[in-house]
Amino acid sequence: MYATAPDLLRLAIVPVFAWAALRDIRTRRLPNRLWPPVYLFGAVLLAVDLLIRWPIGGVADRLFLVRVAISLLFIAPLGVAFWYVGGFGGADAKALVALAIVYPTFPTYVLPIAGIPALPAVEPALGVFSLTILTNTVLVGACYPVGLGIYNALRGRRSPVMVLARPVAIHRLLAVHGRLFETRGGYTRNGLDLDALRMYLRWRGTTLTAVREDPDRHRDPESVTETYAPTDGAAHLEPVTDGAEGSATGDAEGTAADGAEGSATDTEPMDIEPPDDESAADPWAAARFLESIEGTAYGTDPETLREGLETVADPDRDRVWVSPGMPFVVPMFLGIVVSLTYGDVLFAVLRAIGLA
């Protein structure tokens, strides 16, 4: 393979994102310590690129600087903006910033095989590689609903929401990620986040099985006399109880979560104030839970939490529709692979129909 030394070194980002994608699928958490070395790696390679081109003077050199500026001053802040408005998770935003630093311009790889063109094969005139990765990522992500619909159809799960959600057995609910896509009254796109459900159960020191076996007692806010650290709702953490109300294990897996985005806390029990008359009107102690934790539990409000609990506690239900959501780092990894081999898919399509 023939390429500049920095472009060859940039290929090291592929296995990093492959690992991140696999971990994101399993835990929906990526360690914060992953990104600073990637940022430094990209900055060093960019500095080497500048030294190779120094002194800057030709048209090609100035165009290189423009592309770098677009990547660093537009693509990187775009990831932060998406996170700020809730379109990205924190790890997704950091991953896009990493790509903006590592891949500001198109690399070129020439394989020593006759008949194989230089890769990437399709390069748009703008030539900002991080933008190509982003557009390819969005296109890959758009295929997910189609695949989900086919998956459900092959298993006979036909529903108006089959391209957006899949049915999950309630006894497996806490082992998956996503959001409830239904309530007692029908389908909803704003159902309870399962991370928030796990946080709530850990906060109460109970289990979903216990809730389903005795919903009336759990619905009574006065039954909450002792609470526990809710963690961050990660599914890969061990339960904080053994199934007995009010017991805590203190298992090491219930702590720090590897410094991951939204990391968990410890599992020591916490005394709370006795419920007053106002809290007695707080079914499931939902409002008290949200008031007692840091943050918003993934945007959950008391009514959403109560409705979700009523749905999963319904004895007539054995499964619920869940919108699994696609961890953005997964299509981002696939977008990197497509970009490094084929190039800019959107530009190729626009060119084919005469719009580019």
CSV table of C-alpha atoms in Angstrom, one decimal:
chain,number,residue,atom,x,y,z
A,1,MET,CA,0.0,0.0,0.0
A,2,TYR,CA,1.3,3.4,-1.0
A,3,ALA,CA,0.3,6.5,1.0
A,4,THR,CA,1.9,9.2,3.1
A,5,ALA,CA,3.1,8.2,6.5
A,6,PRO,CA,0.4,10.2,8.3
A,7,ASP,CA,-2.4,8.6,6.2
A,8,LEU,CA,-1.1,5.1,6.9
A,9,LEU,CA,-1.0,5.8,10.6
A,10,ARG,CA,-4.6,7.2,10.4
A,11,LEU,CA,-5.7,3.6,9.6
A,12,ALA,CA,-5.1,2.9,13.3
A,13,ILE,CA,-8.4,4.7,14.0
A,14,VAL,CA,-10.4,1.8,12.3
A,15,PRO,CA,-9.7,-0.9,15.0
A,16,VAL,CA,-10.3,1.8,17.7
A,17,PHE,CA,-13.8,2.5,16.3
A,18,ALA,CA,-14.4,-1.2,15.8
A,19,TRP,CA,-13.8,-1.8,19.5
A,20,ALA,CA,-15.9,1.3,20.4
A,21,ALA,CA,-18.8,0.0,18.2
A,22,LEU,CA,-18.8,-3.4,19.8
A,23,ARG,CA,-18.7,-1.9,23.3
A,24,ASP,CA,-21.4,0.5,22.5
A,25,ILE,CA,-23.7,-2.3,21.3
A,26,ARG,CA,-23.0,-4.3,24.5
A,27,THR,CA,-23.1,-1.5,27.1
A,28,ARG,CA,-24.2,1.8,25.4
A,29,ARG,CA,-21.3,3.3,27.4
A,30,LEU,CA,-17.9,4.3,26.2
A,31,PRO,CA,-15.1,5.2,28.6
A,32,ASN,CA,-14.2,8.9,28.7
A,33,ARG,CA,-10.5,8.1,28.7
A,34,LEU,CA,-10.8,6.7,25.1
A,35,TRP,CA,-11.0,10.1,23.4
A,36,PRO,CA,-8.0,12.3,24.7
A,37,PRO,CA,-5.4,9.9,23.2
A,38,VAL,CA,-7.3,9.9,19.9
A,39,TYR,CA,-7.4,13.7,19.9
A,40,LEU,CA,-3.7,13.9,20.5
A,41,PHE,CA,-3.0,11.3,17.9
A,42,GLY,CA,-4.9,13.3,15.3
A,43,ALA,CA,-3.3,16.6,16.3
A,44,VAL,CA,0.2,15.1,15.9
A,45,LEU,CA,-0.6,13.7,12.5
A,46,LEU,CA,-2.0,17.0,11.4
A,47,ALA,CA,1.1,18.7,12.6
A,48,VAL,CA,3.2,16.3,10.6
A,49,ASP,CA,1.1,17.0,7.5
A,50,LEU,CA,1.8,20.7,8.0
A,51,LEU,CA,5.5,20.1,8.3
A,52,ILE,CA,5.5,18.1,5.1
A,53,ARG,CA,3.8,21.0,3.3
A,54,TRP,CA,5.9,23.8,4.9
A,55,PRO,CA,6.3,26.5,3.7
A,56,ILE,CA,2.6,26.9,2.8
A,57,GLY,CA,2.4,28.7,-0.5
A,58,GLY,CA,0.8,26.8,-3.4
A,59,VAL,CA,-2.9,26.5,-4.3
A,60,ALA,CA,-3.0,22.9,-3.1
A,61,ASP,CA,-1.5,23.9,0.3
A,62,ARG,CA,-4.1,26.7,0.8
A,63,LEU,CA,-6.9,24.3,-0.2
A,64,PHE,CA,-5.5,21.9,2.4
A,65,LEU,CA,-5.8,24.6,5.1
A,66,VAL,CA,-9.3,25.4,4.0
A,67,ARG,CA,-10.4,21.8,4.4
A,68,VAL,CA,-8.7,21.5,7.7
A,69,ALA,CA,-10.5,24.7,8.9
A,70,ILE,CA,-13.9,23.3,7.8
A,71,SER,CA,-13.3,20.1,9.6
A,72,LEU,CA,-12.1,21.6,12.8
A,73,LEU,CA,-14.3,24.7,12.9
A,74,PHE,CA,-17.5,23.3,11.5
A,75,ILE,CA,-17.7,19.4,11.8
A,76,ALA,CA,-16.2,19.3,15.3
A,77,PRO,CA,-18.5,22.0,16.7
A,78,LEU,CA,-21.4,20.3,14.9
A,79,GLY,CA,-21.0,17.2,17.0
A,80,VAL,CA,-21.1,19.4,20.2
A,81,ALA,CA,-24.2,21.2,18.9
A,82,PHE,CA,-26.0,17.9,18.2
A,83,TRP,CA,-25.2,16.8,21.8
A,84,TYR,CA,-26.4,20.1,23.2
A,85,VAL,CA,-29.8,19.8,21.5
A,86,GLY,CA,-30.1,16.1,22.5
A,87,GLY,CA,-29.5,14.6,19.1
A,88,PHE,CA,-26.3,13.0,20.2
A,89,GLY,CA,-25.0,11.3,23.3
A,90,GLY,CA,-21.9,12.6,24.9
A,91,ALA,CA,-19.8,9.7,23.5
A,92,ASP,CA,-21.2,10.3,20.0
A,93,ALA,CA,-20.3,13.9,20.0
A,94,LYS,CA,-16.7,13.1,21.2
A,95,ALA,CA,-16.4,10.5,18.5
A,96,LEU,CA,-17.3,13.0,15.8
A,97,VAL,CA,-14.8,15.5,17.2
A,98,ALA,CA,-12.2,12.8,17.0
A,99,LEU,CA,-12.9,12.1,13.4
A,100,ALA,CA,-12.8,15.9,12.6
A,101,ILE,CA,-9.3,16.0,14.0
A,102,VAL,CA,-7.9,12.7,12.7
A,103,TYR,CA,-9.5,12.9,9.2
A,104,PRO,CA,-9.9,16.5,8.1
A,105,THR,CA,-8.9,15.8,4.5
A,106,PHE,CA,-9.2,12.9,2.1
A,107,PRO,CA,-6.4,10.3,2.4
A,108,THR,CA,-5.1,8.4,-0.6
A,109,TYR,CA,-4.2,4.8,-0.6
A,110,VAL,CA,-2.8,3.1,-3.7
A,111,LEU,CA,-2.8,-0.7,-3.5
A,112,PRO,CA,0.1,-2.5,-5.4
A,113,ILE,CA,-2.5,-4.5,-7.4
A,114,ALA,CA,-3.0,-3.9,-11.1
A,115,GLY,CA,-6.4,-2.7,-12.0
A,116,ILE,CA,-7.5,-1.5,-8.5
A,117,PRO,CA,-7.9,2.3,-8.4
A,118,ALA,CA,-6.6,4.5,-5.6
A,119,LEU,CA,-8.9,4.5,-2.6
A,120,PRO,CA,-11.2,6.1,-1.7
A,121,ALA,CA,-12.7,5.8,-5.1
A,122,VAL,CA,-15.1,8.7,-5.0
A,123,GLU,CA,-13.9,12.1,-3.7
A,124,PRO,CA,-16.2,15.2,-3.8
A,125,ALA,CA,-14.8,18.6,-4.8
A,126,LEU,CA,-15.0,19.9,-1.2
A,127,GLY,CA,-12.7,17.1,0.0
A,128,VAL,CA,-13.5,17.3,3.7
A,129,PHE,CA,-13.2,13.6,4.8
A,130,SER,CA,-14.8,14.0,8.2
A,131,LEU,CA,-17.9,15.4,6.4
A,132,THR,CA,-17.9,12.4,4.0
A,133,ILE,CA,-17.7,10.1,7.0
A,134,LEU,CA,-20.6,11.9,8.7
A,135,THR,CA,-22.9,11.7,5.6
A,136,ASN,CA,-22.0,8.1,5.0
A,137,THR,CA,-22.8,7.4,8.7
A,138,VAL,CA,-26.3,9.1,8.3
A,139,LEU,CA,-27.0,6.9,5.2
A,140,VAL,CA,-25.9,3.8,7.0
A,141,GLY,CA,-28.1,4.7,10.0
A,142,ALA,CA,-31.1,5.3,7.7
A,143,CYS,CA,-30.9,1.6,6.7
A,144,TYR,CA,-31.5,0.5,10.3
A,145,PRO,CA,-35.3,0.9,10.3
A,146,VAL,CA,-35.5,-1.1,7.1
A,147,GLY,CA,-33.5,-3.9,8.6
A,148,LEU,CA,-35.6,-3.8,11.8
A,149,GLY,CA,-38.8,-4.0,9.8
A,150,ILE,CA,-37.5,-7.0,7.8
A,151,TYR,CA,-36.3,-8.6,11.1
A,152,ASN,CA,-39.7,-8.3,12.6
A,153,ALA,CA,-41.5,-9.4,9.5
A,154,LEU,CA,-39.5,-12.6,9.2
A,155,ARG,CA,-40.5,-13.4,12.8
A,156,GLY,CA,-44.2,-12.7,12.2
A,157,ARG,CA,-44.1,-9.5,14.3
A,158,ARG,CA,-46.3,-7.4,12.1
A,159,SER,CA,-47.3,-4.0,13.6
A,160,PRO,CA,-47.6,-0.4,12.5
A,161,VAL,CA,-44.4,0.3,14.5
A,162,MET,CA,-42.4,-2.7,13.2
A,163,VAL,CA,-39.8,-0.5,11.5
A,164,LEU,CA,-39.3,1.5,14.7
A,165,ALA,CA,-39.5,-1.1,17.5
A,166,ARG,CA,-39.4,-4.7,18.4
A,167,PRO,CA,-41.3,-6.8,21.0
A,168,VAL,CA,-39.2,-7.7,24.1
A,169,ALA,CA,-40.3,-10.1,26.8
A,170,ILE,CA,-40.8,-8.2,30.1
A,171,HIS,CA,-38.6,-10.6,32.0
A,172,ARG,CA,-35.7,-9.6,29.6
A,173,LEU,CA,-36.5,-5.9,29.6
A,174,LEU,CA,-33.7,-4.9,32.0
A,175,ALA,CA,-31.0,-6.6,29.8
A,176,VAL,CA,-31.7,-4.5,26.8
A,177,HIS,CA,-31.3,-0.8,25.9
A,178,GLY,CA,-33.9,1.4,24.3
A,179,ARG,CA,-37.2,3.1,25.1
A,180,LEU,CA,-40.7,1.8,25.7
A,181,PHE,CA,-42.6,2.3,22.5
A,182,GLU,CA,-46.0,1.7,24.0
A,183,THR,CA,-48.1,2.5,27.0
A,184,ARG,CA,-51.4,1.1,28.4
A,185,GLY,CA,-53.2,3.2,25.8
A,186,GLY,CA,-51.2,2.4,22.7
A,187,TYR,CA,-48.0,3.3,20.9
A,188,THR,CA,-45.8,6.2,21.8
A,189,ARG,CA,-42.5,7.7,20.6
A,190,ASN,CA,-41.9,9.2,24.1
A,191,GLY,CA,-42.0,6.2,26.3
A,192,LEU,CA,-39.9,5.5,29.3
A,193,ASP,CA,-36.1,5.1,28.7
A,194,LEU,CA,-35.0,1.7,30.0
A,195,ASP,CA,-31.9,3.3,31.5
A,196,ALA,CA,-34.2,5.4,33.6
A,197,LEU,CA,-36.2,2.3,34.6
A,198,ARG,CA,-33.0,0.6,35.8
A,199,MET,CA,-32.1,3.8,37.7
A,200,TYR,CA,-35.4,3.8,39.4
A,201,LEU,CA,-35.4,0.1,40.5
A,202,ARG,CA,-31.8,0.5,41.8
A,203,TRP,CA,-32.8,3.7,43.7
A,204,ARG,CA,-35.6,1.7,45.4
A,205,GLY,CA,-33.5,-1.4,45.9
A,206,THR,CA,-36.0,-3.6,44.2
A,207,THR,CA,-36.5,-5.7,41.0
A,208,LEU,CA,-38.9,-5.7,38.1
A,209,THR,CA,-40.1,-9.1,39.2
A,210,ALA,CA,-40.9,-7.8,42.6
A,211,VAL,CA,-42.8,-4.8,41.1
A,212,ARG,CA,-44.9,-7.2,38.9
A,213,GLU,CA,-45.6,-9.5,41.8
A,214,ASP,CA,-46.8,-6.7,44.1
A,215,PRO,CA,-47.5,-3.5,42.1
A,216,ASP,CA,-49.9,-2.1,44.8
A,217,ARG,CA,-47.2,-1.9,47.4
A,218,HIS,CA,-44.6,-0.4,45.0
A,219,ARG,CA,-47.2,2.1,43.8
A,220,ASP,CA,-47.6,3.4,47.4
A,221,PRO,CA,-45.0,6.2,48.0
A,222,GLU,CA,-44.9,5.5,51.7
A,223,SER,CA,-43.3,2.1,51.0
A,224,VAL,CA,-40.1,3.9,50.1
A,225,THR,CA,-38.2,4.2,53.4
A,226,GLU,CA,-34.6,3.7,52.3
A,227,THR,CA,-33.0,4.4,48.9
A,228,TYR,CA,-29.8,3.5,47.1
A,229,ALA,CA,-27.6,5.1,44.6
A,230,PRO,CA,-29.3,4.7,41.2
A,231,THR,CA,-26.1,4.4,39.1
A,232,ASP,CA,-26.4,5.7,35.6
A,233,GLY,CA,-28.8,2.9,34.5
A,234,ALA,CA,-26.3,0.9,32.6
A,235,ALA,CA,-27.5,-2.6,31.8
A,236,HIS,CA,-24.1,-4.2,32.2
A,237,LEU,CA,-23.9,-3.4,35.9
A,238,GLU,CA,-24.8,-6.0,38.4
A,239,PRO,CA,-28.2,-5.5,40.2
A,240,VAL,CA,-27.8,-3.6,43.5
A,241,THR,CA,-30.1,-6.1,45.2
A,242,ASP,CA,-30.5,-9.8,45.4
A,243,GLY,CA,-34.3,-9.4,44.9
A,244,ALA,CA,-35.1,-8.6,48.5
A,245,GLU,CA,-36.6,-5.2,49.1
A,246,GLY,CA,-34.2,-2.8,50.9
A,247,SER,CA,-31.0,-4.9,50.5
A,248,ALA,CA,-27.8,-3.7,48.8
A,249,THR,CA,-24.9,-5.9,47.6
A,250,GLY,CA,-22.2,-3.3,47.2
A,251,ASP,CA,-20.9,-5.3,44.3
A,252,ALA,CA,-17.9,-3.8,42.6
A,253,GLU,CA,-19.6,-3.9,39.3
A,254,GLY,CA,-22.1,-1.3,40.6
A,255,THR,CA,-19.4,1.4,40.8
A,256,ALA,CA,-17.6,3.8,38.5
A,257,ALA,CA,-18.5,2.0,35.3
A,258,ASP,CA,-15.0,2.3,33.9
A,259,GLY,CA,-15.2,6.1,33.7
A,260,ALA,CA,-17.8,5.8,31.0
A,261,GLU,CA,-20.0,8.5,29.7
A,262,GLY,CA,-22.6,9.0,32.5
A,263,SER,CA,-20.7,6.8,34.9
A,264,ALA,CA,-22.3,5.1,37.8
A,265,THR,CA,-21.9,5.9,41.5
A,266,ASP,CA,-21.7,3.7,44.6
A,267,THR,CA,-24.4,1.6,46.0
A,268,GLU,CA,-24.6,2.6,49.7
A,269,PRO,CA,-28.1,3.0,51.1
A,270,MET,CA,-29.2,6.6,51.7
A,271,ASP,CA,-31.7,7.7,54.4
A,272,ILE,CA,-34.5,9.9,53.1
A,273,GLU,CA,-37.1,12.1,54.8
A,274,PRO,CA,-40.4,10.4,55.8
A,275,PRO,CA,-43.1,11.1,53.2
A,276,ASP,CA,-45.3,14.0,53.9
A,277,ASP,CA,-49.0,14.6,52.8
A,278,GLU,CA,-47.9,15.9,49.5
A,279,SER,CA,-45.8,12.9,48.6
A,280,ALA,CA,-48.7,10.6,49.4
A,281,ALA,CA,-50.2,11.9,46.1
A,282,ASP,CA,-47.0,10.7,44.3
A,283,PRO,CA,-47.7,7.2,42.9
A,284,TRP,CA,-44.6,5.0,42.7
A,285,ALA,CA,-42.7,7.9,44.4
A,286,ALA,CA,-41.8,9.0,40.9
A,287,ALA,CA,-41.5,12.7,41.6
A,288,ARG,CA,-39.4,12.0,44.7
A,289,PHE,CA,-37.0,9.8,42.7
A,290,LEU,CA,-36.5,12.4,40.1
A,291,GLU,CA,-36.0,15.2,42.7
A,292,SER,CA,-33.4,13.1,44.6
A,293,ILE,CA,-31.1,12.3,41.8
A,294,GLU,CA,-28.6,14.4,39.8
A,295,GLY,CA,-29.7,15.2,36.3
A,296,THR,CA,-33.0,14.3,34.6
A,297,ALA,CA,-32.8,10.5,34.2
A,298,TYR,CA,-32.6,10.8,30.4
A,299,GLY,CA,-35.3,13.4,30.1
A,300,THR,CA,-37.8,11.4,32.1
A,301,ASP,CA,-40.7,13.3,33.9
A,302,PRO,CA,-42.8,11.8,36.7
A,303,GLU,CA,-45.8,11.1,34.4
A,304,THR,CA,-43.6,9.2,31.9
A,305,LEU,CA,-42.1,7.2,34.7
A,306,ARG,CA,-45.4,6.3,36.2
A,307,GLU,CA,-46.9,5.3,32.9
A,308,GLY,CA,-44.0,3.2,32.1
A,309,LEU,CA,-44.2,1.4,35.4
A,310,GLU,CA,-47.9,0.8,35.0
A,311,THR,CA,-47.2,-0.7,31.6
A,312,VAL,CA,-44.5,-3.1,32.7
A,313,ALA,CA,-46.4,-4.0,35.9
A,314,ASP,CA,-49.5,-4.9,33.9
A,315,PRO,CA,-50.1,-8.6,34.7
A,316,ASP,CA,-51.8,-9.2,31.3
A,317,ARG,CA,-48.6,-8.2,29.4
A,318,ASP,CA,-45.7,-10.6,28.9
A,319,ARG,CA,-43.9,-8.4,26.3
A,320,VAL,CA,-43.8,-4.8,25.2
A,321,TRP,CA,-42.6,-3.0,22.1
A,322,VAL,CA,-39.2,-1.3,22.6
A,323,SER,CA,-37.5,1.1,20.3
A,324,PRO,CA,-33.9,-0.2,20.6
A,325,GLY,CA,-32.2,2.8,19.1
A,326,MET,CA,-29.0,2.5,17.2
A,327,PRO,CA,-25.8,3.5,19.0
A,328,PHE,CA,-24.4,6.2,16.7
A,329,VAL,CA,-20.9,4.9,17.0
A,330,VAL,CA,-21.9,1.7,15.2
A,331,PRO,CA,-23.0,3.3,11.9
A,332,MET,CA,-20.1,5.7,12.4
A,333,PHE,CA,-17.6,2.8,12.3
A,334,LEU,CA,-19.4,1.4,9.2
A,335,GLY,CA,-19.3,5.0,7.7
A,336,ILE,CA,-15.5,5.1,8.2
A,337,VAL,CA,-15.1,1.7,6.4
A,338,VAL,CA,-17.3,2.8,3.5
A,339,SER,CA,-15.5,6.2,3.3
A,340,LEU,CA,-12.0,4.7,3.2
A,341,THR,CA,-12.9,2.2,0.5
A,342,TYR,CA,-15.7,3.6,-1.7
A,343,GLY,CA,-15.7,7.2,-0.7
A,344,ASP,CA,-18.5,9.7,-0.6
A,345,VAL,CA,-21.8,7.8,-1.3
A,346,LEU,CA,-24.0,10.9,-1.2
A,347,PHE,CA,-21.8,12.7,-3.7
A,348,ALA,CA,-21.8,9.6,-6.0
A,349,VAL,CA,-25.6,9.5,-5.9
A,350,LEU,CA,-26.0,13.2,-6.6
A,351,ARG,CA,-23.5,13.0,-9.4
A,352,ALA,CA,-25.4,10.0,-10.9
A,353,ILE,CA,-28.7,12.0,-11.1
A,354,GLY,CA,-27.0,15.1,-12.4
A,355,LEU,CA,-27.1,17.2,-9.3
A,356,ALA,CA,-23.3,17.3,-8.6
